[in-house]
mmCIF file of C-alpha atoms in Angstrom:
data_model
loop_
_atom_site.group_PDB
_atom_site.id
_atom_site.type_symbol
_atom_site.label_atom_id
_atom_site.label_comp_id
_atom_site.label_asym_id
_atom_site.label_seq_id
_atom_site.Cartn_x
_atom_site.Cartn_y
_atom_site.Cartn_z
ATOM 1 C CA MET A 410 94.600 94.697 73.605
ATOM 2 C CA ARG A 411 93.545 98.001 75.026
ATOM 3 C CA LEU A 412 93.118 101.110 72.958
ATOM 4 C CA GLY A 413 93.910 104.677 74.359
ATOM 5 C CA TYR A 414 94.138 108.070 73.110
ATOM 6 C CA LEU A 415 96.914 110.680 73.770
ATOM 7 C CA THR A 416 96.779 114.475 73.262
ATOM 8 C CA HIS A 417 99.378 117.111 73.517
ATOM 9 C CA VAL A 418 96.789 119.803 74.501
ATOM 10 C CA ALA A 419 97.839 122.146 71.701
ATOM 11 C CA GLY A 420 95.951 125.068 70.245
ATOM 12 C CA SER A 421 95.840 128.798 69.970
ATOM 13 C CA ALA A 422 94.228 129.543 73.268
ATOM 14 C CA PRO A 423 94.752 127.569 76.563
ATOM 15 C CA ALA A 424 91.085 127.857 77.768
ATOM 16 C CA GLN A 425 89.703 126.419 74.579
ATOM 17 C CA ALA A 426 92.439 123.661 74.468
ATOM 18 C CA TYR A 427 91.508 122.698 77.919
ATOM 19 C CA ARG A 428 87.798 122.568 77.164
ATOM 20 C CA ASP A 429 88.409 120.591 73.980
ATOM 21 C CA THR A 430 90.504 118.177 75.949
ATOM 22 C CA VAL A 431 87.625 117.398 78.330
ATOM 23 C CA THR A 432 85.343 116.983 75.254
ATOM 24 C CA LEU A 433 87.759 114.474 73.744
ATOM 25 C CA ALA A 434 87.987 112.495 77.083
ATOM 26 C CA VAL A 435 84.225 112.301 77.303
ATOM 27 C CA ALA A 436 84.000 111.184 73.712
ATOM 28 C CA ALA A 437 86.752 108.544 74.256
ATOM 29 C CA GLU A 438 84.941 107.153 77.212
ATOM 30 C CA GLU A 439 81.560 106.911 75.281
ATOM 31 C CA LEU A 440 83.291 105.228 72.364
ATOM 32 C CA GLY A 441 84.754 102.568 74.722
ATOM 33 C CA TYR A 442 88.477 103.561 74.857
ATOM 34 C CA SER A 443 90.237 102.125 77.810
ATOM 35 C CA SER A 444 92.436 105.204 78.592
ATOM 36 C CA PHE A 445 93.024 108.877 77.852
ATOM 37 C CA TRP A 446 96.366 110.484 78.328
ATOM 38 C CA VAL A 447 97.717 114.061 78.243
ATOM 39 C CA ALA A 448 101.204 115.364 77.763
ATOM 40 C CA GLN A 449 103.001 117.930 79.977
ATOM 41 C CA HIS A 450 104.783 120.850 78.145
ATOM 42 C CA HIS A 451 106.385 123.898 79.670
ATOM 43 C CA ASP A 452 106.433 127.290 77.964
ATOM 44 C CA GLY A 453 104.642 126.163 74.886
ATOM 45 C CA HIS A 454 107.164 123.554 73.910
ATOM 46 C CA LEU A 455 106.030 121.717 70.648
ATOM 47 C CA ASP A 456 102.869 123.897 70.811
ATOM 48 C CA GLY A 457 101.833 122.137 73.916
ATOM 49 C CA LEU A 458 99.804 124.282 76.342
ATOM 50 C CA LEU A 459 99.626 122.066 79.505
ATOM 51 C CA PRO A 460 102.289 122.504 82.213
ATOM 52 C CA SER A 461 100.079 120.948 84.892
ATOM 53 C CA PRO A 462 98.453 117.791 83.588
ATOM 54 C CA LEU A 463 97.064 116.541 87.033
ATOM 55 C CA VAL A 464 94.971 119.749 87.286
ATOM 56 C CA LEU A 465 93.286 119.228 83.946
ATOM 57 C CA LEU A 466 92.818 115.552 84.498
ATOM 58 C CA ALA A 467 90.984 116.469 87.654
ATOM 59 C CA ALA A 468 88.501 118.327 85.488
ATOM 60 C CA VAL A 469 88.384 115.357 83.208
ATOM 61 C CA ALA A 470 87.701 113.078 86.200
ATOM 62 C CA GLN A 471 84.595 115.029 87.021
ATOM 63 C CA ALA A 472 83.282 114.717 83.482
ATOM 64 C CA THR A 473 83.959 110.993 83.136
ATOM 65 C CA SER A 474 83.388 107.940 85.274
ATOM 66 C CA THR A 475 85.167 104.852 83.876
ATOM 67 C CA ILE A 476 88.050 105.690 81.425
ATOM 68 C CA ARG A 477 91.551 105.500 82.837
ATOM 69 C CA LEU A 478 93.343 108.860 82.965
ATOM 70 C CA GLY A 479 97.067 108.939 82.208
ATOM 71 C CA THR A 480 99.998 111.374 82.030
ATOM 72 C CA ALA A 481 102.293 110.932 79.200
ATOM 73 C CA VAL A 482 104.390 112.248 80.732
ATOM 74 C CA VAL A 483 105.225 114.256 83.785
ATOM 75 C CA VAL A 484 108.876 115.204 83.735
ATOM 76 C CA ALA A 485 109.875 113.789 87.084
ATOM 77 C CA ALA A 486 113.377 115.424 87.284
ATOM 78 C CA LEU A 487 111.623 118.871 87.280
ATOM 79 C CA GLU A 488 109.001 117.981 90.053
ATOM 80 C CA ASP A 489 109.264 117.819 93.868
ATOM 81 C CA PRO A 490 108.559 114.034 94.305
ATOM 82 C CA ARG A 491 106.498 114.546 97.511
ATOM 83 C CA ARG A 492 104.480 117.310 95.930
ATOM 84 C CA LEU A 493 103.870 115.126 92.817
ATOM 85 C CA ALA A 494 102.913 112.143 94.963
ATOM 86 C CA GLU A 495 100.350 114.130 97.003
ATOM 87 C CA ASP A 496 98.800 115.790 93.861
ATOM 88 C CA ALA A 497 98.629 112.491 92.090
ATOM 89 C CA ALA A 498 97.110 110.898 95.258
ATOM 90 C CA VAL A 499 94.384 113.471 95.344
ATOM 91 C CA LEU A 500 93.488 112.995 91.658
ATOM 92 C CA ASP A 501 93.467 109.287 92.166
ATOM 93 C CA VAL A 502 91.046 109.418 95.057
ATOM 94 C CA LEU A 503 88.863 111.973 93.220
ATOM 95 C CA SER A 504 88.729 109.817 90.072
ATOM 96 C CA GLY A 505 87.995 106.605 91.876
ATOM 97 C CA GLY A 506 91.380 104.974 91.340
ATOM 98 C CA ARG A 507 91.692 105.783 87.591
ATOM 99 C CA LEU A 508 94.984 107.592 87.394
ATOM 100 C CA GLU A 509 97.789 105.993 85.287
ATOM 101 C CA LEU A 510 100.857 108.098 86.282
ATOM 102 C CA GLY A 511 103.479 108.338 83.462
ATOM 103 C CA VAL A 512 106.812 109.985 84.152
ATOM 104 C CA GLY A 513 109.849 110.525 82.121
ATOM 105 C CA ALA A 514 113.187 112.268 81.951
ATOM 106 C CA GLY A 515 111.961 114.926 79.426
ATOM 107 C CA ALA A 516 113.413 116.078 76.089
ATOM 108 C CA ASP A 517 113.153 119.794 76.535
ATOM 109 C CA ALA A 518 116.483 121.318 77.301
ATOM 110 C CA THR A 519 114.968 124.786 77.755
ATOM 111 C CA ALA A 520 112.548 123.457 80.437
ATOM 112 C CA SER A 521 115.564 122.020 82.285
ATOM 113 C CA GLU A 522 117.406 125.370 82.153
ATOM 114 C CA THR A 523 114.191 127.194 83.280
ATOM 115 C CA PHE A 524 114.007 125.020 86.355
ATOM 116 C CA GLY A 525 117.665 125.349 87.115
ATOM 117 C CA ARG A 526 118.572 121.759 86.264
ATOM 118 C CA ASP A 527 121.350 120.306 84.152
ATOM 119 C CA HIS A 528 119.750 118.712 81.194
ATOM 120 C CA SER A 529 122.562 116.220 80.750
ATOM 121 C CA LEU A 530 121.790 114.771 84.243
ATOM 122 C CA ARG A 531 118.154 114.307 83.560
ATOM 123 C CA HIS A 532 118.143 110.492 83.389
ATOM 124 C CA ASP A 533 119.907 110.027 86.680
ATOM 125 C CA GLU A 534 117.828 112.805 88.311
ATOM 126 C CA CYS A 535 114.621 111.149 86.935
ATOM 127 C CA ALA A 536 115.496 107.787 88.533
ATOM 128 C CA THR A 537 116.220 109.480 91.882
ATOM 129 C CA ALA A 538 112.833 111.357 91.593
ATOM 130 C CA VAL A 539 111.003 108.202 90.669
ATOM 131 C CA ASP A 540 112.387 106.280 93.644
ATOM 132 C CA ALA A 541 111.506 109.089 96.013
ATOM 133 C CA LEU A 542 107.964 109.235 94.370
ATOM 134 C CA ARG A 543 107.326 105.530 94.921
ATOM 135 C CA ALA A 544 108.454 105.846 98.662
ATOM 136 C CA HIS A 545 106.170 108.865 99.229
ATOM 137 C CA LEU A 546 103.243 107.018 97.610
ATOM 138 C CA ALA A 547 103.432 104.446 100.326
ATOM 139 C CA GLU A 548 102.985 106.870 103.294
ATOM 140 C CA ILE A 549 101.114 110.032 102.205
ATOM 141 C CA VAL A 550 97.684 111.342 102.970
ATOM 142 C CA PRO A 551 95.343 110.806 101.289
ATOM 143 C CA ALA A 552 96.208 107.158 100.628
ATOM 144 C CA ALA A 553 96.010 106.097 97.039
ATOM 145 C CA PRO A 554 95.794 102.209 97.185
ATOM 146 C CA GLY A 555 97.139 100.709 94.093
ATOM 147 C CA LEU A 556 98.633 103.941 92.523
ATOM 148 C CA GLY A 557 102.159 102.712 93.077
ATOM 149 C CA GLY A 558 101.303 99.782 90.758
ATOM 150 C CA ARG A 559 100.059 102.222 88.056
ATOM 151 C CA LEU A 560 103.230 103.985 87.433
ATOM 152 C CA TRP A 561 104.699 104.125 83.900
ATOM 153 C CA GLN A 562 108.129 105.070 82.557
ATOM 154 C CA ALA A 563 108.604 106.691 79.203
ATOM 155 C CA THR A 564 111.563 104.995 77.637
ATOM 156 C CA GLY A 565 112.643 102.781 74.849
ATOM 157 C CA THR A 566 116.356 102.313 75.652
ATOM 158 C CA PRO A 567 117.796 99.135 77.110
ATOM 159 C CA ASP A 568 118.793 100.581 80.314
ATOM 160 C CA GLY A 569 115.655 102.547 80.690
ATOM 161 C CA VAL A 570 113.339 99.541 80.024
ATOM 162 C CA ALA A 571 115.425 97.333 82.370
ATOM 163 C CA ALA A 572 115.242 99.925 85.178
ATOM 164 C CA ALA A 573 111.475 100.354 84.830
ATOM 165 C CA GLY A 574 110.904 96.709 84.878
ATOM 166 C CA ALA A 575 113.035 96.223 88.033
ATOM 167 C CA ARG A 576 110.744 98.844 89.699
ATOM 168 C CA GLY A 577 107.629 97.125 88.553
ATOM 169 C CA MET A 578 106.683 100.059 86.316
ATOM 170 C CA GLY A 579 104.853 99.926 82.991
ATOM 171 C CA ILE A 580 106.594 101.138 79.790
ATOM 172 C CA LEU A 581 105.481 104.008 77.621
ATOM 173 C CA THR A 582 107.316 104.021 74.262
ATOM 174 C CA GLY A 583 107.004 105.437 70.870
ATOM 175 C CA ARG A 584 109.900 103.576 69.420
ATOM 176 C CA ALA A 585 109.328 100.515 67.181
ATOM 177 C CA ASP A 586 113.028 99.482 67.725
ATOM 178 C CA ALA A 587 112.298 99.021 71.524
ATOM 179 C CA ALA A 588 110.877 95.508 70.666
ATOM 180 C CA PRO A 589 113.966 93.537 71.668
ATOM 181 C CA HIS A 590 114.160 95.374 74.969
ATOM 182 C CA LEU A 591 110.395 94.756 75.643
ATOM 183 C CA ALA A 592 111.020 91.112 75.173
ATOM 184 C CA ARG A 593 113.556 91.149 78.060
ATOM 185 C CA TYR A 594 111.169 93.343 79.990
ATOM 186 C CA TRP A 595 108.392 90.667 79.691
ATOM 187 C CA ALA A 596 110.805 88.124 80.940
ATOM 188 C CA ARG A 597 112.300 89.928 83.911
ATOM 189 C CA ALA A 598 109.818 92.744 85.090
ATOM 190 C CA ALA A 599 108.745 92.795 88.643
ATOM 191 C CA GLY A 600 105.006 92.436 88.786
ATOM 192 C CA GLU A 601 102.615 92.287 85.740
ATOM 193 C CA PRO A 602 104.270 93.584 82.570
ATOM 194 C CA ARG A 603 102.435 96.613 80.985
ATOM 195 C CA VAL A 604 103.542 98.101 77.722
ATOM 196 C CA ALA A 605 101.757 101.090 75.976
ATOM 197 C CA ALA A 606 102.885 101.738 72.518
ATOM 198 C CA VAL A 607 102.416 105.340 71.376
ATOM 199 C CA ARG A 608 101.854 105.649 67.606
ATOM 200 C CA VAL A 609 101.078 108.733 65.507
ATOM 201 C CA LEU A 610 98.414 109.342 63.048
ATOM 202 C CA GLY A 611 100.019 111.822 60.595
ATOM 203 C CA PRO A 612 98.547 114.914 59.085
ATOM 204 C CA GLY A 613 95.887 114.044 56.646
ATOM 205 C CA GLU A 614 96.508 110.268 57.103
ATOM 206 C CA ARG A 615 93.577 107.911 57.231
ATOM 207 C CA PRO A 616 93.142 106.137 60.507
ATOM 208 C CA GLY A 617 93.072 102.657 58.731
ATOM 209 C CA ALA A 618 96.661 103.276 57.572
ATOM 210 C CA LEU A 619 97.790 103.407 61.188
ATOM 211 C CA LEU A 620 95.939 100.254 61.964
ATOM 212 C CA GLU A 621 97.596 98.538 59.049
ATOM 213 C CA ARG A 622 101.122 99.684 60.164
ATOM 214 C CA TRP A 623 100.261 98.452 63.619
ATOM 215 C CA ARG A 624 99.485 94.855 62.409
ATOM 216 C CA THR A 625 103.203 94.386 61.488
ATOM 217 C CA ASP A 626 104.712 96.672 64.163
ATOM 218 C CA PRO A 627 107.627 95.056 65.907
ATOM 219 C CA ALA A 628 106.421 96.203 69.300
ATOM 220 C CA ARG A 629 102.946 94.895 68.856
ATOM 221 C CA GLU A 630 103.333 91.424 70.234
ATOM 222 C CA TRP A 631 104.817 92.897 73.493
ATOM 223 C CA SER A 632 102.226 95.602 73.944
ATOM 224 C CA THR A 633 99.235 95.527 76.196
ATOM 225 C CA GLU A 634 97.878 98.903 75.017
ATOM 226 C CA LEU A 635 98.067 101.058 71.832
ATOM 227 C CA LEU A 636 97.950 104.854 72.409
ATOM 228 C CA VAL A 637 97.085 106.860 69.406
ATOM 229 C CA GLN A 638 97.998 110.520 68.901
ATOM 230 C CA THR A 639 96.792 112.713 65.959
ATOM 231 C CA GLN A 640 99.143 115.151 64.384
ATOM 232 C CA PRO A 641 99.393 118.015 64.102
ATOM 233 C CA ALA A 642 98.652 118.319 67.761
ATOM 234 C CA HIS A 643 96.969 121.618 67.310
ATOM 235 C CA ALA A 644 94.472 120.224 64.761
ATOM 236 C CA PRO A 645 90.906 121.315 65.379
ATOM 237 C CA VAL A 646 88.983 119.196 67.991
ATOM 238 C CA GLU A 647 86.766 117.886 65.130
ATOM 239 C CA THR A 648 89.912 116.230 63.573
ATOM 240 C CA HIS A 649 90.717 114.517 66.895
ATOM 241 C CA LEU A 650 87.149 113.398 67.324
ATOM 242 C CA ALA A 651 87.098 111.938 63.814
ATOM 243 C CA THR A 652 90.240 109.844 64.723
ATOM 244 C CA LEU A 653 88.540 108.631 67.894
ATOM 245 C CA ARG A 654 85.419 107.571 66.003
ATOM 246 C CA ALA A 655 87.249 105.982 63.053
ATOM 247 C CA LEU A 656 89.606 103.740 65.206
ATOM 248 C CA VAL A 657 86.910 101.990 66.963
ATOM 249 C CA ALA A 658 85.117 101.083 63.762
ATOM 250 C CA PRO A 659 87.559 98.269 62.628
ATOM 251 C CA PRO A 660 87.767 95.159 64.887
ATOM 252 C CA ARG A 661 90.412 95.565 67.630
ATOM 253 C CA ASP A 662 93.109 93.111 68.518
ATOM 254 C CA PRO A 663 91.667 90.551 70.810
ATOM 255 C CA ASP A 664 93.076 90.155 74.331
ATOM 256 C CA ARG A 665 96.210 87.966 73.825
ATOM 257 C CA PRO A 666 98.107 86.029 76.402
ATOM 258 C CA ALA A 667 101.792 86.639 76.847
ATOM 259 C CA PRO A 668 103.723 85.641 73.629
ATOM 260 C CA VAL A 669 104.898 82.262 74.852
ATOM 261 C CA ALA A 670 107.706 81.293 72.336
ATOM 262 C CA PRO A 671 109.499 84.687 72.455
ATOM 263 C CA LEU A 672 108.945 84.901 76.149
ATOM 264 C CA VAL A 673 110.665 81.614 76.777
ATOM 265 C CA ALA A 674 113.616 82.656 74.550
ATOM 266 C CA ALA A 675 113.888 85.813 76.602
ATOM 267 C CA LEU A 676 113.802 84.012 79.923
ATOM 268 C CA ARG A 677 116.649 81.785 78.690
ATOM 269 C CA SER A 678 118.805 84.967 78.242
ATOM 270 C CA GLY A 679 118.928 85.754 81.894
ATOM 271 C CA PRO A 680 117.242 85.579 85.335
ATOM 272 C CA ARG A 681 114.136 87.489 86.299
ATOM 273 C CA ARG A 682 114.887 90.675 88.254
ATOM 274 C CA ALA A 683 113.486 91.028 91.810
ATOM 275 C CA PRO A 684 111.498 94.175 92.667
ATOM 276 C CA VAL A 685 113.462 97.234 93.653
ATOM 277 C CA PRO A 686 112.189 98.419 97.130
ATOM 278 C CA SER A 687 110.839 102.014 97.309
ATOM 279 C CA GLY A 688 113.564 104.476 97.867
ATOM 280 C CA ARG A 689 116.377 102.372 96.346
ATOM 281 C CA ALA A 690 117.716 102.692 92.819
ATOM 282 C CA ALA A 691 118.083 99.727 90.460
ATOM 283 C CA THR A 692 121.627 98.675 89.743
#
């Protein structure tokens, strides 16, 4: 199982928060983490200071060479799909094919209002934007080979997981109760299943406690990657660095094959879904 780190890029000053984020990414790469993810926030929502994650990840790409770079997540309904596809493609080329593009419907109602969108329609608008994004990735310049297969959907609901699976997208989820839906995702997803479970290290909590919880986490057997985030998000960079260092000390989960018995049971519950062509919504 892979281990990644997620930061909400919070702090008292944007310039320092951005520099600290680059520092964290470099440290994560040196420590052997598989991926490094940043969250998008508009207008300081949840103390986050990063409205343009692809721009910051371009700086991270220049300071690193191997670690995969992820967005967790870009709010797809608030973006122009072609513009997002072009910016993502440039970053992917610049980084040598390391971008993991995570998108979601977004939870910030104020941001929806600011962008002139109806927050209640965000899930449908996200699905429309994702289909347009996938179609654009197949035709834009610069070409970003493989990026269409490195798209992720932030969701934990039955419908969201099923739709992402039908599109061949990976799943980003912070919900332990998503495990039953992830079982069906493994059985029916188009392409290779990818599940990144996001788990929080609480304020003052020792990293070992997170690993202990993870061993009995219902989503663990369906996950291909564990993404850790430290709270509070605005903690000093030294706190984030301490988390990074502590979590690589214990033995990690070995790479495991697909969980066969549960997978067989899930397969018996229904047929495997065929891929949804770019530009068409799942039904």
